[in-house]
Amino acid sequence: MSGAVLLRGGTVVRRDGERAADVRVEGGVITDVAAPGTRLEADVVLDAAGCMVSSGFVDLHAHLREPGKEEAETIETGSRAGALGGYTALVAMPNTDPAQDSVAVVDFVREQGKRAGLAEVVPSGCITVGRRGEALAPLAELAGAGVRIFTDDGNGVQDAMLMRRALEYARGLGVTLAQHCEVAELTRGAVMNECSCCTDLGLPGWPAIAEELMVFRDVELVRLTGATMHFLHLSTARSVELVRAAKRDGLPVTAEVTPHHLSLTDDLLASYDPVYKVNPPLRSREDIAALVAGVRDGTIDAVATDHAPHPRRDKELALDAAPPGMLGLETSLGVVAPRLDLEPRELVRVMSWNPARIARIDDRHGRDVAPGEPANLAVFDLSAAWQVDPTRLASRSTNTPFAGVPLAGRVRHTLLAGTPTVRDGSATR
Ligand code: DOR
């Protein structure tokens, strides 16, 4: 257990408002939130001047690649990247090799996270065996091993009957299913958004309807079963509208958007650079406007990175052969803070409070900065302007689309269970 740490001179962001306060933590919990300058003893004093102090960020969507694809990322390097982005918890996506469809693999992922000690790694479980969409994974057994969120991400569950059954089980187990919305028949061979320019570029299009049909189907399956559903990485205006209508009907659905879908447009594919290839694809300006509006009115609950590291040699293949995905953990705050331009409380809501609730880890993450609460904290400067240098990322991969893009908002310190994992912008381990 670490000694006492004092975060001095920051602005604490809580559900009941913001206020200047010093925060002392010890033994993994917050011991004091006191008026600035109050005499508080600590072993380590961290400067939080000019910074917001909030609960640590929670990423609902991180591909950490271990086991099986350690060339791209490991749980250690991915959680170091997460800590640098202000994250204290990462939901690990299940498209590992082997996939996270057994207790042995989810236990391994969780344990590797503990060993790295840089963020709480929360394994998701597969909905279907091997993410193949054919037979249900052992949901009850996985739930018994602590899994609370299930997804086949990377693939959508195509079979409506299987999805219905999964939702019925999920409802009984009190767990959430998270859907990657993509009707596979409509996206075969697709490389970029289906738009006016994709034909000119000679690139097969990924139509918006491929996402929206599955959002529509699953909203209706939620209506039928009463189970809780989270929609992953929504990318189109109509998807936002479908979720808005579902929420209006009182259905238990939540949704996330990625930093890249909030900020990058499909015309970037004219460069034929695979760094911009992602699934779902980058969309239009109109879609971005609808996604931002969805975050602002609460239709979209969370920003989630879809951090998807790939080795350089894979991302150097031709566009049609390169795998989809881009890095996100280290840049998310700097990308979304200026684009969403939210009050700090609203920003923390989508980066921490809501995702913690959706992942069902809100007993320890996404809580208020208050005495007695777990000291999982992010300290970040919203006015810090910076640019990412891909060669200096903590991630084992370099496939960031944000190189050279002006970012605003940077994490200064991150505390996990009271211990700094990031101090003055550098990882401590
Ligand atoms: O772009 C993506 N990359 N989308 C996904 O759904 C999967 C991910 C990956 O695993 O690389």
CSV table of C-alpha atoms and ligand atoms in Angstrom, one decimal, residues 61 63 65 95 153-154 180 233 277-280 306 308-310 324-326, ligand 1:
chain,number,residue,atom,x,y,z
A,61,HIS,CA,-13.8,-0.6,-25.3
A,63,HIS,CA,-8.4,-4.1,-27.4
A,65,ARG,CA,-4.5,-8.1,-27.6
A,95,ASN,CA,-11.2,-10.8,-29.7
A,153,ASP,CA,-16.9,-7.2,-30.7
A,154,GLY,CA,-15.1,-7.2,-33.9
A,180,HIS,CA,-21.0,-4.4,-32.5
A,233,HIS,CA,-19.0,2.6,-31.4
A,277,LYS,CA,-9.2,2.4,-41.9
A,278,VAL,CA,-11.5,1.5,-39.0
A,279,ASN,CA,-14.6,-0.5,-38.4
A,280,PRO,CA,-17.2,1.0,-38.4
A,306,ASP,CA,-12.0,1.3,-29.4
A,308,ALA,CA,-7.2,-1.1,-31.6
A,309,PRO,CA,-3.4,-1.6,-31.9
A,310,HIS,CA,-2.0,-3.3,-35.0
A,324,PRO,CA,-9.3,-1.9,-39.3
A,325,GLY,CA,-8.6,-0.1,-36.1
A,326,MET,CA,-6.7,2.8,-34.6
B,1,DOR,O1,-11.7,-1.1,-36.2
B,1,DOR,C1,-11.9,-2.0,-35.5
B,1,DOR,N1,-10.9,-2.7,-35.0
B,1,DOR,N2,-13.2,-2.3,-35.1
B,1,DOR,C2,-13.5,-3.4,-34.5
B,1,DOR,O2,-14.6,-3.7,-34.2
B,1,DOR,C3,-12.4,-4.4,-34.1
B,1,DOR,C4,-11.1,-3.7,-33.9
B,1,DOR,C5,-9.9,-4.6,-33.8
B,1,DOR,O3,-10.0,-5.5,-33.0
B,1,DOR,O4,-8.9,-4.3,-34.4
